[in-house]
XYZ file of C-alpha atoms in Angstrom:
727
model
C 83.589 145.575 19.918
C 85.124 148.686 21.461
C 81.863 150.591 20.953
C 79.905 147.795 22.679
C 82.289 147.894 25.623
C 81.892 151.624 25.823
C 78.081 151.383 25.869
C 78.144 148.706 28.589
C 80.527 150.840 30.692
C 78.275 153.864 30.215
C 75.207 151.902 31.336
C 77.093 150.638 34.410
C 78.194 154.187 35.266
C 74.665 155.568 34.923
C 73.368 152.722 37.086
C 75.999 153.501 39.719
C 75.133 157.226 39.639
C 71.459 156.306 40.036
C 72.326 154.209 43.056
C 74.273 157.099 44.582
C 71.373 159.489 44.038
C 68.969 157.036 45.624
C 71.191 156.778 48.664
C 71.530 160.553 48.807
C 67.731 160.911 48.847
C 67.470 158.373 51.647
C 70.692 158.754 53.658
C 69.750 156.623 56.599
C 69.100 153.567 54.390
C 72.617 153.351 52.916
C 73.997 149.886 53.724
C 77.317 150.262 55.491
C 78.883 147.233 53.710
C 78.339 149.064 50.428
C 80.342 152.048 51.770
C 83.051 149.714 53.053
C 83.344 148.033 49.626
C 83.517 151.423 47.951
C 86.397 152.490 50.242
C 88.222 149.176 49.701
C 87.886 149.455 45.915
C 90.173 152.542 46.019
C 93.204 150.547 47.267
C 93.924 148.607 44.037
C 93.468 151.831 42.060
C 96.131 153.513 44.180
C 98.523 150.589 43.618
C 97.981 150.923 39.841
C 98.668 154.696 40.116
C 95.097 155.473 38.993
C 94.864 158.317 41.474
C 92.017 160.257 39.876
C 89.770 157.178 39.926
C 90.781 156.376 43.510
C 90.018 159.942 44.571
C 86.581 159.743 42.909
C 85.750 156.495 44.719
C 86.816 157.880 48.082
C 84.919 161.143 47.552
C 81.735 159.147 46.764
C 82.258 156.981 49.859
C 82.800 160.122 51.929
C 79.543 161.711 50.799
C 77.592 158.521 51.508
C 79.211 158.213 54.942
C 78.301 161.809 55.802
C 74.677 161.242 54.668
C 74.481 158.022 56.709
C 76.101 159.747 59.716
C 78.630 156.906 59.753
C 81.435 158.796 61.566
C 83.990 155.996 61.467
C 83.654 155.705 57.681
C 83.852 159.500 57.360
C 87.126 159.485 59.304
C 88.430 156.532 57.228
C 87.679 158.368 53.960
C 89.425 161.520 55.223
C 92.434 159.388 56.232
C 92.735 157.692 52.832
C 92.248 160.959 50.935
C 94.954 162.596 53.049
C 97.306 159.680 52.409
C 96.548 159.789 48.656
C 97.299 163.527 48.453
C 100.527 163.070 50.388
C 101.480 160.327 47.940
C 101.083 162.622 44.917
C 102.724 165.584 46.653
C 99.626 167.748 47.320
C 100.420 168.661 50.922
C 97.827 171.440 51.204
C 95.054 168.982 50.381
C 96.569 166.463 52.772
C 96.510 169.055 55.583
C 92.892 169.929 54.798
C 91.734 166.311 55.108
C 93.809 165.736 58.258
C 92.315 168.813 59.931
C 88.797 167.558 59.067
C 89.607 164.076 60.327
C 91.370 164.941 63.616
C 88.364 165.984 65.785
C 86.322 162.972 64.610
C 89.236 160.565 65.231
C 89.805 161.974 68.720
C 86.094 161.641 69.537
C 86.083 158.040 68.282
C 89.386 157.375 70.093
C 90.622 155.539 66.973
C 94.363 155.205 67.681
C 95.116 153.703 64.231
C 93.808 156.717 62.364
C 95.364 159.075 64.915
C 98.770 157.411 64.368
C 98.356 157.923 60.584
C 97.701 161.658 61.097
C 100.751 162.199 63.356
C 102.945 160.204 60.982
C 101.897 162.281 57.970
C 102.296 165.548 59.841
C 105.759 164.430 60.950
C 106.792 163.738 57.343
C 105.565 167.161 56.257
C 107.407 168.929 59.110
C 110.588 167.058 58.170
C 110.267 168.149 54.527
C 109.949 171.753 55.680
C 113.101 171.400 57.779
C 111.210 171.543 61.095
C 112.960 168.473 62.506
C 112.048 169.112 66.165
C 108.351 169.202 65.287
C 108.766 166.099 63.137
C 110.455 164.236 66.003
C 107.579 165.191 68.333
C 104.948 163.882 65.884
C 106.806 160.583 65.282
C 107.322 160.107 69.037
C 103.602 160.711 69.644
C 102.743 158.087 67.036
C 104.991 155.535 68.762
C 103.575 156.440 72.189
C 100.042 155.589 71.047
C 100.915 151.881 71.366
C 102.696 151.604 68.035
C 106.079 150.744 69.524
C 104.578 147.833 71.477
C 102.642 146.662 68.424
C 105.788 146.120 66.292
C 103.766 146.275 63.067
C 104.458 147.508 59.536
C 103.263 150.933 60.619
C 105.806 150.853 63.475
C 108.519 150.107 60.931
C 107.306 153.013 58.776
C 107.617 155.449 61.667
C 111.111 154.164 62.538
C 112.068 154.650 58.877
C 110.783 158.226 59.082
C 112.837 158.748 62.229
C 115.903 157.561 60.248
C 115.263 160.083 57.462
C 114.838 162.846 60.037
C 118.135 161.974 61.779
C 119.823 161.813 58.382
C 118.588 165.339 57.640
C 120.053 166.508 60.965
C 123.413 164.842 60.167
C 123.114 162.303 63.007
C 124.207 159.280 60.985
C 124.513 156.875 63.922
C 120.936 157.510 65.047
C 119.770 157.322 61.419
C 121.355 153.922 60.839
C 119.948 152.603 64.132
C 116.429 153.729 63.135
C 116.703 152.279 59.612
C 117.861 148.907 60.937
C 114.958 148.841 63.411
C 112.579 149.510 60.519
C 114.225 146.846 58.329
C 113.965 144.218 61.103
C 110.231 144.908 61.579
C 109.533 144.937 57.837
C 111.282 141.562 57.476
C 109.382 140.199 60.495
C 106.037 141.308 59.005
C 106.943 140.219 55.436
C 106.508 143.788 54.150
C 108.550 143.768 50.955
C 107.613 147.316 49.966
C 108.915 148.648 53.274
C 112.074 146.579 52.883
C 112.677 148.112 49.445
C 112.240 151.624 50.848
C 114.591 150.932 53.748
C 117.312 149.452 51.513
C 117.203 152.710 49.546
C 117.435 154.797 52.748
C 120.430 152.801 54.015
C 122.068 153.282 50.621
C 121.657 157.060 51.005
C 123.316 156.839 54.403
C 126.285 154.892 53.003
C 126.632 157.456 50.231
C 126.905 160.273 52.777
C 129.561 158.233 54.583
C 131.567 158.016 51.323
C 130.898 154.284 50.757
C 129.634 154.507 47.164
C 129.987 150.800 46.298
C 127.988 149.772 49.393
C 125.365 152.408 48.509
C 125.000 151.003 44.957
C 124.641 147.470 46.345
C 121.759 148.503 48.615
C 120.064 150.510 45.850
C 120.178 147.440 43.578
C 118.528 145.375 46.329
C 115.829 148.015 46.557
C 115.253 148.022 42.778
C 114.846 144.220 42.705
C 112.106 144.301 45.358
C 110.327 147.324 43.886
C 110.284 145.879 40.370
C 108.722 142.735 41.761
C 106.001 144.811 43.440
C 105.644 147.262 40.488
C 106.167 150.045 43.031
C 106.509 153.002 40.649
C 107.017 155.581 43.368
C 109.740 153.489 45.011
C 111.329 152.792 41.618
C 111.412 156.525 40.894
C 113.313 157.284 44.109
C 115.698 154.324 43.760
C 116.513 155.106 40.101
C 117.273 158.713 41.029
C 119.586 157.615 43.828
C 121.465 154.951 41.868
C 121.726 157.304 38.888
C 123.515 159.862 41.057
C 125.806 157.146 42.466
C 126.818 156.103 38.930
C 127.678 159.764 38.231
C 130.137 159.618 41.123
C 131.608 156.405 39.701
C 131.886 158.061 36.246
C 129.535 155.499 34.663
C 127.578 158.146 32.748
C 125.588 155.931 30.321
C 124.275 153.868 33.259
C 123.499 157.051 35.157
C 121.508 158.603 32.290
C 119.530 155.399 31.776
C 118.439 155.245 35.439
C 117.624 158.982 35.647
C 115.498 158.946 32.491
C 113.655 155.910 33.820
C 113.037 157.776 37.121
C 111.590 160.792 35.271
C 109.328 158.501 33.254
C 107.913 156.883 36.430
C 107.495 160.273 38.140
C 105.557 161.751 35.229
C 103.318 158.677 35.130
C 102.581 159.190 38.828
C 102.004 162.956 38.329
C 103.968 163.463 41.539
C 105.362 166.998 41.676
C 108.023 166.204 44.235
C 109.338 163.182 42.333
C 109.370 165.068 39.019
C 111.349 167.830 40.707
C 113.819 165.310 42.180
C 114.331 163.584 38.838
C 114.819 166.933 37.073
C 117.457 168.019 39.595
C 119.282 164.706 39.239
C 119.367 165.094 35.433
C 120.834 168.586 35.982
C 123.692 166.997 37.905
C 124.277 164.524 35.063
C 124.419 167.218 32.374
C 126.666 169.344 34.557
C 129.138 166.466 34.957
C 129.118 165.884 31.199
C 129.861 169.627 30.629
C 126.479 170.409 28.992
C 125.857 173.426 31.216
C 122.942 174.929 29.272
C 120.975 171.667 29.515
C 121.998 171.345 33.182
C 120.737 174.831 33.983
C 117.389 174.150 32.250
C 116.793 170.982 34.319
C 117.976 172.675 37.508
C 115.582 175.614 36.980
C 112.698 173.179 36.480
C 113.599 171.325 39.678
C 113.901 174.509 41.774
C 110.558 175.847 40.456
C 108.749 172.633 41.389
C 110.341 172.398 44.836
C 109.477 176.037 45.540
C 105.900 175.184 44.525
C 105.638 172.468 47.189
C 107.860 174.433 49.647
C 110.361 171.605 50.190
C 113.097 173.569 52.004
C 115.199 170.477 52.583
C 115.798 169.930 48.880
C 115.939 173.635 48.049
C 118.867 174.153 50.412
C 120.952 171.760 48.259
C 119.548 172.790 44.877
C 120.409 176.448 45.417
C 124.003 175.399 46.021
C 123.954 173.254 42.857
C 122.552 176.212 40.908
C 125.384 178.317 42.325
C 127.846 175.765 40.913
C 126.298 176.033 37.460
C 126.323 179.852 37.558
C 129.955 179.709 38.707
C 130.844 177.433 35.756
C 129.201 180.035 33.465
C 131.292 182.805 35.138
C 128.184 184.566 36.498
C 129.690 185.527 39.864
C 126.788 187.601 41.171
C 124.176 184.913 40.499
C 126.493 182.205 41.784
C 127.182 183.773 45.207
C 123.465 184.707 45.539
C 122.455 181.049 45.035
C 125.131 179.879 47.487
C 123.936 182.261 50.194
C 120.292 181.241 49.697
C 121.273 177.597 50.147
C 123.405 178.367 53.205
C 120.671 180.413 54.918
C 118.083 177.704 54.379
C 120.420 174.984 55.685
C 121.267 177.034 58.810
C 117.555 177.729 59.451
C 116.898 173.963 59.357
C 120.112 173.079 61.296
C 121.004 170.638 58.511
C 124.730 170.136 59.112
C 125.232 168.166 55.866
C 123.821 170.983 53.773
C 125.585 173.687 55.798
C 128.936 171.964 55.263
C 128.220 171.548 51.528
C 127.351 175.257 51.125
C 130.491 176.438 52.949
C 132.672 174.129 50.838
C 131.297 175.455 47.545
C 131.603 179.076 48.719
C 135.246 178.369 49.633
C 135.904 176.979 46.140
C 134.169 180.034 44.626
C 136.460 182.480 46.463
C 139.581 180.404 45.894
C 138.927 180.428 42.129
C 138.894 184.236 42.264
C 142.119 184.375 44.328
C 140.230 185.709 47.355
C 142.187 183.422 49.627
C 141.151 185.062 52.913
C 137.444 184.391 52.261
C 138.302 180.979 50.823
C 140.187 180.039 53.992
C 137.430 181.393 56.312
C 134.670 179.430 54.545
C 136.821 176.336 54.336
C 137.386 176.418 58.095
C 133.597 176.629 58.555
C 133.188 173.664 56.221
C 135.791 171.638 58.186
C 134.079 172.478 61.528
C 130.650 171.381 60.318
C 131.956 168.384 58.440
C 133.838 167.146 61.492
C 130.853 167.817 63.720
C 128.981 165.167 61.752
C 131.817 162.638 62.195
C 133.334 162.793 58.702
C 137.030 162.331 58.039
C 138.965 165.619 58.074
C 141.285 166.698 55.231
C 143.265 169.784 54.180
C 142.907 169.508 50.384
C 142.018 173.155 49.853
C 144.843 174.461 52.012
C 147.291 172.226 50.149
C 145.950 173.524 46.847
C 146.517 177.154 47.917
C 150.039 176.308 49.134
C 150.838 174.747 45.749
C 149.747 177.977 44.082
C 152.122 179.986 46.275
C 155.031 177.623 45.600
C 154.410 177.838 41.846
C 154.536 181.649 41.978
C 157.828 181.471 43.855
C 159.428 179.127 41.269
C 158.279 181.346 38.377
C 160.104 184.321 39.960
C 163.268 182.285 40.406
C 163.208 181.236 36.732
C 162.929 184.915 35.626
C 165.901 185.846 37.836
C 168.095 183.068 36.365
C 167.192 184.068 32.787
C 168.213 187.691 33.527
C 171.590 186.561 34.891
C 172.179 184.476 31.789
C 171.443 187.446 29.520
C 173.841 189.708 31.496
C 176.666 187.175 31.111
C 176.013 187.000 27.367
C 176.076 190.822 27.056
C 179.377 191.028 28.987
C 180.943 188.559 26.574
C 179.627 190.462 23.546
C 180.970 193.754 25.002
C 184.453 192.274 25.502
C 184.421 191.022 21.914
C 183.513 194.552 20.687
C 186.413 196.066 22.736
C 188.841 193.600 21.136
C 187.532 194.464 17.663
C 187.850 198.232 18.425
C 184.176 198.820 17.743
C 183.540 201.617 20.255
C 179.966 202.196 19.079
C 179.087 198.536 19.684
C 180.811 198.729 23.105
C 178.641 201.694 24.097
C 175.489 199.938 22.867
C 176.283 196.759 24.777
C 177.121 198.789 27.889
C 173.728 200.522 27.651
C 171.992 197.133 27.334
C 173.971 195.835 30.331
C 172.972 198.831 32.453
C 169.335 198.540 31.395
C 169.254 194.802 32.082
C 171.060 195.341 35.434
C 168.415 197.869 36.429
C 165.700 195.419 35.365
C 167.404 192.669 37.346
C 167.567 194.895 40.392
C 163.860 195.611 40.119
C 163.130 191.911 39.614
C 165.253 191.020 42.633
C 163.362 193.541 44.773
C 160.059 192.228 43.468
C 161.213 188.640 44.058
C 162.314 189.511 47.580
C 158.983 191.138 48.192
C 157.168 188.123 46.749
C 159.348 185.871 48.899
C 158.374 187.801 52.019
C 154.674 187.656 50.995
C 154.982 183.950 50.299
C 156.641 183.317 53.657
C 153.906 185.290 55.347
C 151.227 183.297 53.540
C 153.025 180.057 54.323
C 153.037 181.021 57.987
C 149.324 181.785 57.733
C 148.728 178.402 56.114
C 150.786 176.650 58.788
C 148.755 178.479 61.394
C 145.557 177.447 59.609
C 146.733 173.846 59.674
C 147.465 174.078 63.376
C 144.075 175.682 63.989
C 142.371 172.892 62.023
C 144.290 170.247 63.977
C 143.346 172.021 67.189
C 139.699 172.097 66.109
C 139.888 168.376 65.300
C 141.376 167.677 68.716
C 138.867 169.884 70.490
C 135.947 168.266 68.655
C 137.224 164.793 69.583
C 137.641 165.818 73.225
C 134.248 167.498 73.279
C 132.641 164.376 71.841
C 134.275 162.187 74.491
C 133.324 164.563 77.321
C 129.815 164.983 75.946
C 129.286 161.248 75.634
C 130.585 160.672 79.167
C 128.374 163.419 80.557
C 125.367 162.051 78.706
C 126.094 158.547 80.024
C 126.496 159.822 83.591
C 123.356 161.949 83.249
C 121.313 159.053 81.916
C 122.592 156.764 84.680
C 121.858 159.441 87.272
C 118.384 160.011 85.888
C 117.626 156.290 85.861
C 118.924 155.899 89.412
C 117.036 158.974 90.579
C 113.882 157.890 88.829
C 114.064 154.412 90.376
C 114.771 155.817 93.842
C 111.981 158.397 93.510
C 109.468 155.740 92.466
C 110.425 153.558 95.418
C 110.323 156.505 97.775
C 106.873 157.527 96.505
C 105.662 153.945 96.832
C 106.954 153.629 100.401
C 105.491 157.004 101.268
C 102.133 156.054 99.782
C 102.094 152.772 101.702
C 103.040 154.593 104.911
C 100.347 157.227 104.317
C 97.763 154.494 103.803
C 98.924 152.754 106.993
C 98.812 156.038 108.929
C 95.368 156.816 107.534
C 94.125 153.373 108.534
C 95.580 153.803 112.053
C 93.919 157.219 112.376
C 90.573 155.769 111.259
C 90.916 152.938 113.770
C 91.794 155.381 116.593
C 88.892 157.658 115.741
C 86.589 154.645 115.596
C 87.923 153.459 118.952
C 87.434 156.900 120.543
C 83.929 157.166 119.212
C 83.108 153.698 120.515
C 84.881 153.855 123.893
C 84.318 157.412 125.016
C 81.395 158.858 123.128
C 79.564 155.518 122.803
C 79.674 154.864 126.542
C 78.596 158.436 127.344
C 75.643 158.183 124.959
C 74.682 154.872 126.577
C 74.762 156.579 129.974
C 72.601 159.432 128.621
C 70.126 156.895 127.291
C 69.897 155.142 130.674
C 69.506 158.437 132.537
C 66.783 159.503 130.100
C 64.798 156.326 130.754
C 65.192 156.671 134.539
C 64.242 160.355 134.501
C 61.094 159.598 132.483
C 59.955 157.086 135.131
C 60.799 159.469 137.981
C 58.995 162.495 136.536
C 55.676 161.561 138.190
C 56.855 159.725 141.289
C 60.037 161.634 142.253
C 60.391 165.028 140.483
C 63.535 165.933 142.413
C 65.322 162.771 141.275
C 64.172 163.450 137.707
C 65.620 166.949 137.937
C 68.968 165.536 139.066
C 68.925 163.040 136.222
C 68.246 165.783 133.681
C 71.171 167.741 135.080
C 73.453 164.746 134.588
C 72.115 164.308 131.037
C 72.937 167.960 130.273
C 76.453 167.558 131.683
C 77.140 164.362 129.746
C 75.727 165.894 126.549
C 78.144 168.747 126.966
C 80.977 166.232 127.452
C 79.996 164.390 124.256
C 79.871 167.668 122.387
C 83.349 168.624 123.599
C 84.818 165.251 122.648
C 83.284 165.389 119.182
C 84.559 168.934 118.829
C 88.064 167.768 119.788
C 88.020 164.973 117.213
C 86.799 167.290 114.444
C 89.408 169.910 115.407
C 92.225 167.320 115.258
C 91.133 166.066 111.792
C 91.068 169.489 110.105
C 94.269 170.181 108.116
C 94.419 173.892 109.014
C 95.138 172.886 112.666
C 98.420 171.096 111.886
C 100.708 173.705 113.471
C 101.611 173.854 117.184
C 100.313 177.430 117.209
C 96.768 176.087 116.615
C 97.186 173.504 119.391
C 98.282 176.201 121.847
C 95.281 178.347 120.916
C 92.933 175.426 121.484
C 94.463 174.680 124.912
C 94.314 178.376 125.866
C 90.586 178.434 124.951
C 89.853 175.374 127.098
C 91.968 176.577 130.012
C 90.251 180.001 130.047
C 86.824 178.406 129.961
C 87.699 175.970 132.775
C 89.992 177.947 135.134
C 88.941 181.573 134.917
C 85.508 180.979 136.604
C 87.567 179.590 139.550
C 89.751 182.766 139.721
C 92.810 180.796 138.627
C 95.389 182.792 136.608
C 96.600 181.194 133.380
C 99.972 181.680 131.655
C 100.696 179.827 128.387
C 103.937 180.132 126.401
C 105.813 178.297 123.631
C 109.231 178.426 121.998
C 109.392 180.638 118.849
C 111.255 177.865 117.036
C 108.078 175.769 117.216
C 105.665 178.367 115.830
C 105.579 176.839 112.325
C 106.113 173.239 113.421
C 103.446 170.889 112.030
C 102.130 167.946 114.052
C 100.488 164.751 112.736
C 96.790 164.309 113.383
C 97.237 161.642 116.097
C 99.957 163.648 117.880
C 97.957 166.882 118.126
C 94.836 164.994 119.182
C 96.596 163.176 122.033
C 98.448 166.313 123.160
C 95.145 168.214 123.332
C 93.466 165.468 125.377
C 96.456 165.161 127.726
C 96.472 168.933 128.299
C 92.706 169.056 128.853
C 92.867 166.175 131.351
C 95.671 167.880 133.288
C 93.817 171.219 133.372
C 90.582 169.509 134.364
C 92.370 167.710 137.242
C 93.826 171.037 138.435
C 90.348 172.595 138.413
C 88.897 169.673 140.422
C 91.633 168.819 142.906
C 94.445 171.372 143.144
C 92.869 174.428 144.821
C 95.434 176.485 142.877
C 95.582 180.197 142.150
C 97.928 180.044 139.114
C 98.651 177.594 136.272
C 101.496 177.812 133.709
C 101.610 175.842 130.455
C 104.728 175.882 128.271
C 105.808 174.229 125.047
C 109.517 173.973 124.186
C 112.161 171.933 122.345
C 114.369 169.571 124.284
C 116.945 168.188 121.793
C 114.850 166.170 119.315
C 111.752 166.103 121.581
C 108.791 168.333 122.174
C 108.553 169.234 125.869
C 105.202 170.102 127.510
C 105.080 171.409 131.100
C 101.834 172.075 133.023
C 102.557 173.493 136.503
C 100.229 174.685 139.253
C 100.762 176.187 142.728
C 97.940 174.332 144.419
C 97.599 171.790 147.195
C 96.429 168.494 145.652
C 93.989 166.096 147.198
C 94.470 162.516 146.101
C 97.440 160.384 145.069
C 97.348 160.944 141.276
C 96.587 157.333 140.391
C 93.071 157.800 139.079
C 91.608 156.848 135.694
C 92.379 160.310 134.216
C 96.053 160.096 135.158
C 96.380 156.592 133.731
C 94.721 157.795 130.541
C 97.301 160.610 130.228
C 100.210 158.159 130.661
C 98.700 155.778 128.074
C 98.272 158.567 125.535
C 101.900 159.671 126.006
C 103.046 156.075 125.498
C 101.071 155.851 122.214
C 103.075 158.862 120.961
C 106.360 157.174 121.896
C 106.861 159.668 124.719
C 107.177 159.769 128.482
C 104.824 161.505 130.958
C 105.483 162.068 134.650
C 103.553 163.825 137.393
C 105.879 165.386 139.928
C 104.330 166.649 143.197
C 106.126 169.440 145.079
C 105.911 171.836 148.015
C 104.440 174.546 145.863
C 102.222 172.629 143.495
C 102.403 169.816 140.973
C 104.219 169.520 137.616
C 102.921 167.475 134.677
C 105.976 166.858 132.480
C 105.714 165.308 128.977
C 108.444 164.540 126.395
C 107.540 163.202 122.925
C 109.924 162.765 119.978
C 109.516 165.087 117.007
C 111.673 165.681 113.894
């Protein structure tokens, strides 16, 4: 029966290979549903941990997709292959598939696949201790619409955020992220995600010293993962609960869970999980005093983690290896391991691991009576431990003090024993004197003198020891005070920091809101100003230039009719056409000049007025003098303001040329409080009463600018005086 099954399977395989070859020979004829089914068939294989078969299916689907030029399926295959390799701990392969997928995904603008890439890259960065890069990748994934979606993938990213914050020692942020993930998993009915999050929360409670709560959450995780037959999840949870039972002293339970974890990890062929289970077994054998077995498992774990370059785990394993070497009295190897662990933890800014390394180094030095180094490292441990909001204690300092007090009591006991012996010798000497045994008297006297000398030396040594002890006690008291001061400073710094952060956030929110409103108002005002400018330009073109062009048209028609019958009249008409054409040209030139942005400054306006005045007045032998206040040289004027000022000035100069019979004209620009002041003065003798159309036009233009224009006649000429408000 087995042989028959084998033959049938072989025939099916050959048939499938034949199908693949046929598609390869005719790539454009591959049916896309076939590729989709091939990709989908990999999912149940992954769930059953049949990774080699899943990889084969996906590789076949990838080749067919490439041949069919089906770019979406190509990207999907790369995505699933990357996820599969991440699952089994082959990060180099994962990176290769992600790098192949990224340009295609960006071209297709497939946000789902792009989110998967950023999420995977964030996990890898976190495992390498690059938490800032990890945070950026996870934030990018959320920003791609994932946060709004509130899906299982959203929960996964929040869970990864929690693990990252946990690695940084930010337990509050970690718990907040895990609870967000748990809420979304429950909402989406994602039991696998719930099992993972229960395990993560258990790890958090363990780091907070709440072992019973941690065990409770790990048991919840195991129940869900057993139901789902989630071997990877069961591996992680069994490792975690096994370590918790070590802390509780329940060693048989611990060994059972850890062996089960190793079994699952080896079935999965996952290097990282095998390394984790090996390291956990090392802890178990260390606690049960089987140091040779512990060292063997620890070496296996370190080798595997170095292979996958997991710095996060290595920073703790090196410290654990240091503990084992210390237990075996290998001081050189022990301190080397401790320093490796400390340097890695500092490089990753992992406060939990930094504190752990300093604590073990302190114990190492204390055990070798190097109390200065022990105290220094213990202070570092306290500072880092308190910086991650753990409860402070002085256990090590108390232990050292106990050692000093014991030494002091031992010296006192020796002194009392010596005094007792001296008293006994004195009694024996007196008895020898009574008996008349002079030889015995001399011998006892010699013993008394020798013991007295020994007592004197002991007293001096004891006094010296007492002084040393007092000195060390004072140092310990000072250390306690320093630690209390550090505790107080840390508490105060936390309060001040939190207040500053709150004030900063409030200020930023307020500023952001105000800035948005300001920008909106400004934009609305700019649009209104632009509309007004367009309307004014349209009005000018219609009223002034339109009417002039109409007049030119009429004159052209009349001149054409008069060419044959009345040449002189035609000549006059053509002269008028030329004059009006020039006027139109000047008006168009003025409008274009006012619109151009490089003419915003008053300096440009003055230059334009000087050009017009020279062209108009110099042929009449009229001297021109134009000046402006230096404070106004860089002052910018809005389009409408500079346009109206130019036209007012031109009208005034034109009127002087026509009616004033002047020999000198002065034009000045100045500041009068918050207003711009324009004065145009001549020394002529005016004809007319100044109530013509041009004058009315000047007054109207000034009114449009919110200003006031007056024409003041005098004995020696006329003054045109204009005030308009400026900022």
